[in-house]
Coordinates of C-alpha atoms in Angstrom, one line a residue:
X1114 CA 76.4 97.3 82.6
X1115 CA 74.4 100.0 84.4
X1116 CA 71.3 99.8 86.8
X1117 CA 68.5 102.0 88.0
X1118 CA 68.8 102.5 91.9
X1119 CA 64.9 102.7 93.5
X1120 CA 66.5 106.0 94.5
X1121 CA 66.7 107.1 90.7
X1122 CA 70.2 107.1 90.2
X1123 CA 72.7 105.4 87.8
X1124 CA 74.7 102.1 89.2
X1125 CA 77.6 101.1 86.8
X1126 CA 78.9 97.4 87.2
X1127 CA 82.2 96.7 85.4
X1128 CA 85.2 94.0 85.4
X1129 CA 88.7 94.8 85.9
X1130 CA 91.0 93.8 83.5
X1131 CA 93.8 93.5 85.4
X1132 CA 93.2 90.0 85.0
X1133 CA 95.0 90.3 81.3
X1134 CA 98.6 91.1 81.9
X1135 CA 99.2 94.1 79.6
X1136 CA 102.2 96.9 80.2
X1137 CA 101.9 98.5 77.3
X1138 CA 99.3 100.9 75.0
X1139 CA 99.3 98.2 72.6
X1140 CA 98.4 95.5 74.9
X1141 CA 95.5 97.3 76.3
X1142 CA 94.4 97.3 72.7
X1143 CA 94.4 93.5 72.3
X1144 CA 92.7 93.3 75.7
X1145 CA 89.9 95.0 74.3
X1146 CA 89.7 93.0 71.0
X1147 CA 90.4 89.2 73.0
X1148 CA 88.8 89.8 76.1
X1149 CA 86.5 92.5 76.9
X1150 CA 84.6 91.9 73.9
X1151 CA 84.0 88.6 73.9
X1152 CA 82.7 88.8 77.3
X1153 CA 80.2 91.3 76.2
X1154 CA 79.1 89.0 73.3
X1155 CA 78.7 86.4 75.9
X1156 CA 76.3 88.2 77.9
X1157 CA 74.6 89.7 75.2
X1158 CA 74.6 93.2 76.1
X1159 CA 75.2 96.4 73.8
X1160 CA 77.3 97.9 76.2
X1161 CA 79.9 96.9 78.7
X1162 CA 81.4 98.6 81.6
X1163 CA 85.6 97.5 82.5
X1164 CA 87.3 98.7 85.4
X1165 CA 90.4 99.6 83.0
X1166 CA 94.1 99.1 84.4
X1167 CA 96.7 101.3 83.0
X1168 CA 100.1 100.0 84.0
X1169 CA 102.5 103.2 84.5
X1170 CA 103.8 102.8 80.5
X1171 CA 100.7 102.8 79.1
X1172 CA 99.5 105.2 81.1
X1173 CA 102.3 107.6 80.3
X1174 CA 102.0 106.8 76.6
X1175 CA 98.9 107.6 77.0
X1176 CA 99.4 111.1 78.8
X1177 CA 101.9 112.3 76.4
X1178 CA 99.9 111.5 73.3
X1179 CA 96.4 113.1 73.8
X1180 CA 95.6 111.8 70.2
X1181 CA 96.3 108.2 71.8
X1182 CA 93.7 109.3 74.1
X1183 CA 90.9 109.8 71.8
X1184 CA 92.0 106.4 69.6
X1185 CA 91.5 104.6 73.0
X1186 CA 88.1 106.2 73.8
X1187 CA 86.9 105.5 69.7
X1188 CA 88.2 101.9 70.5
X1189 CA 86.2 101.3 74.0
X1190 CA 83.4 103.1 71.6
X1191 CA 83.9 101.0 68.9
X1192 CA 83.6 97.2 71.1
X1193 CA 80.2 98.5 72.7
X1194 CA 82.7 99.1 76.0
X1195 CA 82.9 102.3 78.7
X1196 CA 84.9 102.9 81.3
X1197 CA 84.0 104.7 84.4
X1198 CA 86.5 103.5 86.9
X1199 CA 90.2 102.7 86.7
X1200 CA 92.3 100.0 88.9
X1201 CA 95.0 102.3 89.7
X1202 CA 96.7 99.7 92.7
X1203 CA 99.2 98.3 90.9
X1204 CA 101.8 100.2 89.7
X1205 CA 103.0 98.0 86.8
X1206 CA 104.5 94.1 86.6
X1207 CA 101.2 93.1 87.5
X1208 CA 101.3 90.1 84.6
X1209 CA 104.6 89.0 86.2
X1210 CA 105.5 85.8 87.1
X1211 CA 106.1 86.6 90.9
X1212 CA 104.6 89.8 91.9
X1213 CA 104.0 89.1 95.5
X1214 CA 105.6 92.6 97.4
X1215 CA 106.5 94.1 94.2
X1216 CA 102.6 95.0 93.9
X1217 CA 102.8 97.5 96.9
X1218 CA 105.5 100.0 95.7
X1219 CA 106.0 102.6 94.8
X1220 CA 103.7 104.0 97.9
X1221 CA 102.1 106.9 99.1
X1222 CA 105.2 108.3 100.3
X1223 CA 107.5 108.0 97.1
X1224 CA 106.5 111.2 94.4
X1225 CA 106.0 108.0 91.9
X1226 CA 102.7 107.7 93.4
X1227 CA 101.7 110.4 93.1
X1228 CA 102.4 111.3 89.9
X1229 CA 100.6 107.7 88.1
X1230 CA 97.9 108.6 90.2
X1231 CA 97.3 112.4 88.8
X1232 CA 97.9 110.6 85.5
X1233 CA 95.0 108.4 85.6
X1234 CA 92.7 111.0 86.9
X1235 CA 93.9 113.1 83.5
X1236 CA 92.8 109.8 81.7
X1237 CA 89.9 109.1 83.2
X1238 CA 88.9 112.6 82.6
X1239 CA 89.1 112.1 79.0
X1240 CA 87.6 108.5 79.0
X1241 CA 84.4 109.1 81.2
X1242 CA 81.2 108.7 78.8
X1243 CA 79.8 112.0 78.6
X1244 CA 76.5 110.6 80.8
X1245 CA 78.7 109.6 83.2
X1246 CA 78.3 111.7 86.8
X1247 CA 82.1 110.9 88.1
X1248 CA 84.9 108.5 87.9
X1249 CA 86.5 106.7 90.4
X1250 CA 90.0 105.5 90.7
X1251 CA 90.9 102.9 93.3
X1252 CA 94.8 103.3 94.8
X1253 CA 97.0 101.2 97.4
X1254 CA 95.8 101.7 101.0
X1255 CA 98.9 103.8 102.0
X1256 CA 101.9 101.7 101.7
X1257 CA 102.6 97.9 102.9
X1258 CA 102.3 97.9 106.8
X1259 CA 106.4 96.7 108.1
X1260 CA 108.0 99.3 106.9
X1261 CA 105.4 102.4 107.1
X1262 CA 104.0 101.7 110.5
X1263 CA 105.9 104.1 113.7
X1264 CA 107.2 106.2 111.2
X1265 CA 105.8 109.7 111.7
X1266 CA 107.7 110.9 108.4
X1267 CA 106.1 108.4 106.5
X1268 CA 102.7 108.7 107.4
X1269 CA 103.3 112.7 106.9
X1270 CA 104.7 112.1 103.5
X1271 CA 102.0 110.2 102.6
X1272 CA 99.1 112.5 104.1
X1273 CA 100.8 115.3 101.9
X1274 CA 100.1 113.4 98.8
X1275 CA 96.7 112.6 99.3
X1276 CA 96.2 116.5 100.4
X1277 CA 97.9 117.5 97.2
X1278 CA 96.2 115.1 95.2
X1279 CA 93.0 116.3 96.4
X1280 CA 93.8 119.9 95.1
X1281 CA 94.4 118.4 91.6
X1282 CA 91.6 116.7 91.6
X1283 CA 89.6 119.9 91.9
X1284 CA 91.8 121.9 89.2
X1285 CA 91.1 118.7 87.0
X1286 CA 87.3 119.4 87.3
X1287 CA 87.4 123.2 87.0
X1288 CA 89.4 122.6 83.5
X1289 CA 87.5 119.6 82.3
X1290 CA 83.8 119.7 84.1
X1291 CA 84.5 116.2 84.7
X1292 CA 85.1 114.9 88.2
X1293 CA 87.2 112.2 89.0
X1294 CA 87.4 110.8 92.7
X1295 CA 90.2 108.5 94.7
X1296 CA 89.6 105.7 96.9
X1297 CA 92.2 103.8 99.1
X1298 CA 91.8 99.9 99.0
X1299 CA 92.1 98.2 102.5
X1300 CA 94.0 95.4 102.2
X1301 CA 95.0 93.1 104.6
X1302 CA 98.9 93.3 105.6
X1303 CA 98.9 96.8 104.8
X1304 CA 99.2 99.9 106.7
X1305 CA 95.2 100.7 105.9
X1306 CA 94.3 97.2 106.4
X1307 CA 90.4 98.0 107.0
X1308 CA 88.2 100.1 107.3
X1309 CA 88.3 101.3 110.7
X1310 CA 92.1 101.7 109.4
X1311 CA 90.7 104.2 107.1
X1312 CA 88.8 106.6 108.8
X1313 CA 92.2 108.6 110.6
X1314 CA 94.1 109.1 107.2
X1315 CA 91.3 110.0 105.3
X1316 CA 89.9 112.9 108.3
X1317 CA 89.6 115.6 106.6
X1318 CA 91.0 115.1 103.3
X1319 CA 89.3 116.0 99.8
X1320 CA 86.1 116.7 100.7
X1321 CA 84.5 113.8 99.2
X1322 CA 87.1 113.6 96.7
X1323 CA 89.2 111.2 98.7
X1324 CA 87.9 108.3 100.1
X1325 CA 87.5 104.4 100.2
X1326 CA 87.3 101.7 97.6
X1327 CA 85.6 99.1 99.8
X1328 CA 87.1 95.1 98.6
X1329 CA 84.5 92.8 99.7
X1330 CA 87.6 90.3 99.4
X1331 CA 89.9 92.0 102.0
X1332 CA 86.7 93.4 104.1
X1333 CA 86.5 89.2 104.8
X1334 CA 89.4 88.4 105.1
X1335 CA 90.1 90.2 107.7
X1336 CA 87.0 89.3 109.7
X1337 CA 85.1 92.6 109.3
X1338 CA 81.7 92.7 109.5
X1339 CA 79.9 94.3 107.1
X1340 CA 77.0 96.5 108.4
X1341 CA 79.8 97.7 111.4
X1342 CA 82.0 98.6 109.0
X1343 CA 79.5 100.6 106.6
X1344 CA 78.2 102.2 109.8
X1345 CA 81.5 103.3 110.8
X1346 CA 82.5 105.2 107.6
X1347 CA 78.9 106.4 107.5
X1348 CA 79.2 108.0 110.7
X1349 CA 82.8 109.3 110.6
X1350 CA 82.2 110.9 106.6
X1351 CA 84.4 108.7 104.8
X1352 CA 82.8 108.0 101.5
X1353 CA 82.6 105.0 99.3
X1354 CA 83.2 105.9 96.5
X1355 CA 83.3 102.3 94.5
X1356 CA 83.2 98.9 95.8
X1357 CA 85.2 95.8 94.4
X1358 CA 82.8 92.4 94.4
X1359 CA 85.1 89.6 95.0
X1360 CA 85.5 86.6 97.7
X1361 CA 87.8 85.4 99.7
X1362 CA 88.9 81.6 100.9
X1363 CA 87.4 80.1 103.5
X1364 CA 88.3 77.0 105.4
X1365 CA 86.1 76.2 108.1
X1366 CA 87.9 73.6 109.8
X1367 CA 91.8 74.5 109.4
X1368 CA 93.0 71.8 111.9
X1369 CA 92.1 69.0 110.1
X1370 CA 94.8 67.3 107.5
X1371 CA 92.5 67.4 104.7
X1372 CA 91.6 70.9 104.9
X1373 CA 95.3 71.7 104.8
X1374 CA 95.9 69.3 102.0
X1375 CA 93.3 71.4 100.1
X1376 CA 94.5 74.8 101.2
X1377 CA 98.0 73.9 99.9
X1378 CA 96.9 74.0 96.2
X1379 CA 96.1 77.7 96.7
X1380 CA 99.5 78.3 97.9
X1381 CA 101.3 79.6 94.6
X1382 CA 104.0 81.9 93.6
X1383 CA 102.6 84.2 91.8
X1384 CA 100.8 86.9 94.2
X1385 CA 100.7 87.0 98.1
X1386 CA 97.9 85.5 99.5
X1387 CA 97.6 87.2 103.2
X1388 CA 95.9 84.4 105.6
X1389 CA 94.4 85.4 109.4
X1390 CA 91.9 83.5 111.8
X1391 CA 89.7 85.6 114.0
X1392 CA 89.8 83.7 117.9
X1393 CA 87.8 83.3 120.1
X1394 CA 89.2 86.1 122.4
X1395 CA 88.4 88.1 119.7
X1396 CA 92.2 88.5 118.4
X1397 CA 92.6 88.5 115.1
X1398 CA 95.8 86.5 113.9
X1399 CA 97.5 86.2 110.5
X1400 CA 100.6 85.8 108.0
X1401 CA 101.7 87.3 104.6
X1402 CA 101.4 84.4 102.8
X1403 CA 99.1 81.3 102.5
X1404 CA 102.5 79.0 102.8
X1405 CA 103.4 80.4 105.6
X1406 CA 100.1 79.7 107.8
X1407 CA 100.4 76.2 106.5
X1408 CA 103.4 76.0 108.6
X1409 CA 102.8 74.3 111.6
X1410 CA 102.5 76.2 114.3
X1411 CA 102.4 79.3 112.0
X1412 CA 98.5 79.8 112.7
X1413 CA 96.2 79.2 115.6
X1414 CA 93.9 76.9 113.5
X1415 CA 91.3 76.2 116.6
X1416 CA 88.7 79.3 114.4
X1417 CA 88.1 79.5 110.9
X1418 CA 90.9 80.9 108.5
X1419 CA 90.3 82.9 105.4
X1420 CA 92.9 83.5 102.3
X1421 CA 93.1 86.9 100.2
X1422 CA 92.6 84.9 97.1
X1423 CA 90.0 86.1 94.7
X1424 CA 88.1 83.3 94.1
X1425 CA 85.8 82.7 91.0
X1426 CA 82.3 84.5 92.2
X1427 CA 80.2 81.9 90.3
X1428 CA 82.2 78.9 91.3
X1429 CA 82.6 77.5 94.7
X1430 CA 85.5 75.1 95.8
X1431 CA 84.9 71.8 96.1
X1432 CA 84.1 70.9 99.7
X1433 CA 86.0 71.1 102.4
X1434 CA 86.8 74.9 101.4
X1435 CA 84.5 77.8 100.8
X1436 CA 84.2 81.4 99.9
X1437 CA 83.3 84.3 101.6
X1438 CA 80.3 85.1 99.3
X1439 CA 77.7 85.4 102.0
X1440 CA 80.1 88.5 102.7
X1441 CA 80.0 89.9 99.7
X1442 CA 76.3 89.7 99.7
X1443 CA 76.0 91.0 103.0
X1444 CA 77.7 94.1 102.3
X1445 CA 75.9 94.9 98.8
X1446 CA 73.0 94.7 100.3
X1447 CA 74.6 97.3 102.5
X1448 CA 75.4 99.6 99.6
X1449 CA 73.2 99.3 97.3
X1450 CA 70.0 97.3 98.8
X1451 CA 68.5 100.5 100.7
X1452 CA 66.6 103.7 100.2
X1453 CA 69.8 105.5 99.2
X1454 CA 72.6 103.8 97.1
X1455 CA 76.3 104.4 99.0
X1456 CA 78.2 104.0 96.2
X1457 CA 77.6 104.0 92.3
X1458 CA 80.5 101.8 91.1
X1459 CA 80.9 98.6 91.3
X1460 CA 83.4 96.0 89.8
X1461 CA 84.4 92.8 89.7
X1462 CA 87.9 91.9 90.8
X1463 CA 88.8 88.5 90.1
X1464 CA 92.6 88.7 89.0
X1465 CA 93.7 85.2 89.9
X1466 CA 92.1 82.8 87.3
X1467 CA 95.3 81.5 86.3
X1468 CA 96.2 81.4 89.6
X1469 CA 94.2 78.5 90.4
X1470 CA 94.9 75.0 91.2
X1471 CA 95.8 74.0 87.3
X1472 CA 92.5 71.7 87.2
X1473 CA 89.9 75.0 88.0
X1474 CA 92.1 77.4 85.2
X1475 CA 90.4 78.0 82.3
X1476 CA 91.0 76.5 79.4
X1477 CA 92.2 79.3 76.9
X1478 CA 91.0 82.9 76.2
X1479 CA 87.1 81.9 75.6
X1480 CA 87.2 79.6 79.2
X1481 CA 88.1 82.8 80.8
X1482 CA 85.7 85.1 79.1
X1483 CA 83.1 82.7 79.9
X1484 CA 84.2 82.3 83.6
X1485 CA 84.0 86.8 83.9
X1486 CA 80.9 86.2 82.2
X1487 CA 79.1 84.1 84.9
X1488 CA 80.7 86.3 87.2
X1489 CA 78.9 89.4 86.1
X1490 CA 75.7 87.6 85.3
X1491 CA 76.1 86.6 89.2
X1492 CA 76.6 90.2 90.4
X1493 CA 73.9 91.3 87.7
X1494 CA 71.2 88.7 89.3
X1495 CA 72.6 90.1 92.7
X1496 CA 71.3 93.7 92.0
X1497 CA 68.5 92.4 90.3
X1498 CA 67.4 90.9 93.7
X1499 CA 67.7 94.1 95.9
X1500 CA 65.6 96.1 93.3
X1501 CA 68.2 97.4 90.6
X1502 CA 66.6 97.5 87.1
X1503 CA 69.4 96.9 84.8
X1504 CA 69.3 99.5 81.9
X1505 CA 70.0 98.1 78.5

């Protein structure tokens, strides 16, 4: 879906599919026939943006067969379907049934990295509609925080990569015309857990080729406001280069037995759901896992806590949790609700649908598609609101 900014410039609003497990070439295929389809039908739109994920075989199929390459574009052609962004965080096993830590290897300091990530770029490159000004690729914020952090070697290693990344980056564009752009993904637990986290590794680096994919997810889980934040990067040069629409879990009240009773239904195996409480010293506190703050004693619970779990956009908890989508607004209106637009892609992230308590899953492939559906229509009315015209 694309939108006219007031300021005359394209806005692209996609999905990520990382939703649909899929390792392979062929099960990005089916993706596109079961899934991203049938949400476009739904909305009744001639053309769709996805935030694609290529999980490393895929994306390596991909790279060695450039023939692949042009079936895949004819295919997104073909289902009324563009792609100007990629998901490039995780690195594969993303579909598994525990993914948890596994999602935060390899990192920025193992050549693996590196490597999937000047893949994509090559990808993207060749997927980009031809209209299209740039593509953006979003990437894990560094590495996961216990083993990185008071490691000078690591943090070189990893500053390297970006620096070297950077350089491909601008060979890719003086072969292809095409430029392709890399954000890091604050995340909470991680080494780059927010934004002011950011601004240090990213001095200096790619000139404007590098720079932050802003989740509005993490940005509240972890307590940040929104216009300090955006004010921050605006001042220190760090550019947004896309922005993932998502909320968080909120409980208001975490003290209390039924809010905990409720919580508990979140706390699943499948992906890590990082928890922290802002106090009223102004500390913030938190743990890895949702389980674990549930553990008495784990968590101050006298302030609010919020969960890193996606939550439906469209579709609040029932009371007494909450989402963080007053955040999400907030910060929207941030980036695209002024004079200037701060960033031209945005997507939808909402991975953990079948994460859900059992009774909120959808019920089969078309419950899902019409759950992304009502998302986008959501983020669509969003825009609408702050003076987009959606472009048909």
């Amino acid at each position: 879906m694309r939108f006219r900014h007031p300021d005359g410039s394209t806005v692209h609003l996609a999905y990520c599919t990382n939703v649909h497990p899929a390792e392979t070439l062929d099960g990005v295929l089916a993706q596109l026939r079961d899934h991203c389809e049938p949400v476009r039908r739904r909305l009744g739109r001639d053309r769709l943006g996805i935030g694609l994920w290529l999980a490393r075989d895929a994306a390596r199929a991909l790279t060695a067969d450039r023939s692949a390459l042009r079936a895949l574009r004819a295919e997104l052609e073909r289902r009324g379907l563009e792609v100007v962004t990629l998901n490039g965080f995780p690195y594969e096993g993303f579909g598994a049934g525990q993914v948890k830590y596994r999602v935060y290897r390899p990192d920025w300091t193992e050549p693996a990295r590196l490597a999937y990530t000047e893949d994509l770029a090559v990808l993207l490159a060749g997927l980009l509609p031809e209209d299209a000004a740039y593509g953006t690729i979003s990437t894990l914020p560094l590495a996961w925080q216990t083993p990185f952090d008071g490691d000078p070697a690591a943090a070189g290693a990893a500053r390297d990569a970006l620096v070297r990344l950077s350089a491909r980056l601008d060979a890719l564009e003086e072969a292809t015309g095409r430029s392709v752009r890399v954000g890091l993904e604050p995340e909470p637990g991680c080494t780059v857990e927010t934004t002011a986290d950011a601004i240090a590794p990213l001095a200096g680096i790619g000139g404007g080729r590098i720079g932050l994919c802003l989740d509005t997810c993490h940005l509240a889980t972890s307590f940040e406001e929104p216009k300090t934040a955006l004010d921050a990067l605006a001042e220190a040069g760090v550019p947004v280069l896309k922005s993932q629409l998502s909320a968080a879990l909120h409980a208001e009240h975490p003290h209390l037995p039924e809010v905990r009773a409720a919580l508990a239904d979140y706390a699943e195996p499948r992906f890590l759901h990082q928890t922290r409480t802002r106090t009223p010293d102004g500390l913030l506190h938190g743990t890895d896992d949702l389980g674990e703050a549930l553990a008495q004693g784990a968590l101050p619970d006298t302030a609010p806590w919020r969960a890193h779990f996606h939550m439906p956009l469209h579709a609040a908890p029932e009371p007494p949790l909450a989402t963080t989508l007053p955040v999400l607004r907030e910060t929207l209106a941030g980036l695209v609700g002024q004079g200037t637009a701060v960033t031209h892609h945005l997507e939808v992230e909402t991975y953990t649908w079948q994460a859900l308590p059992p009774a909120l899953r959808p019920a089969g492939p078309a419950g899902l598609a019409d759950g992304i559906a009502a998302e986008l229509a959501l983020a669509r009315d969003l825009l609408t609101e702050l003076g987009l015209t959606e472009l048909m």
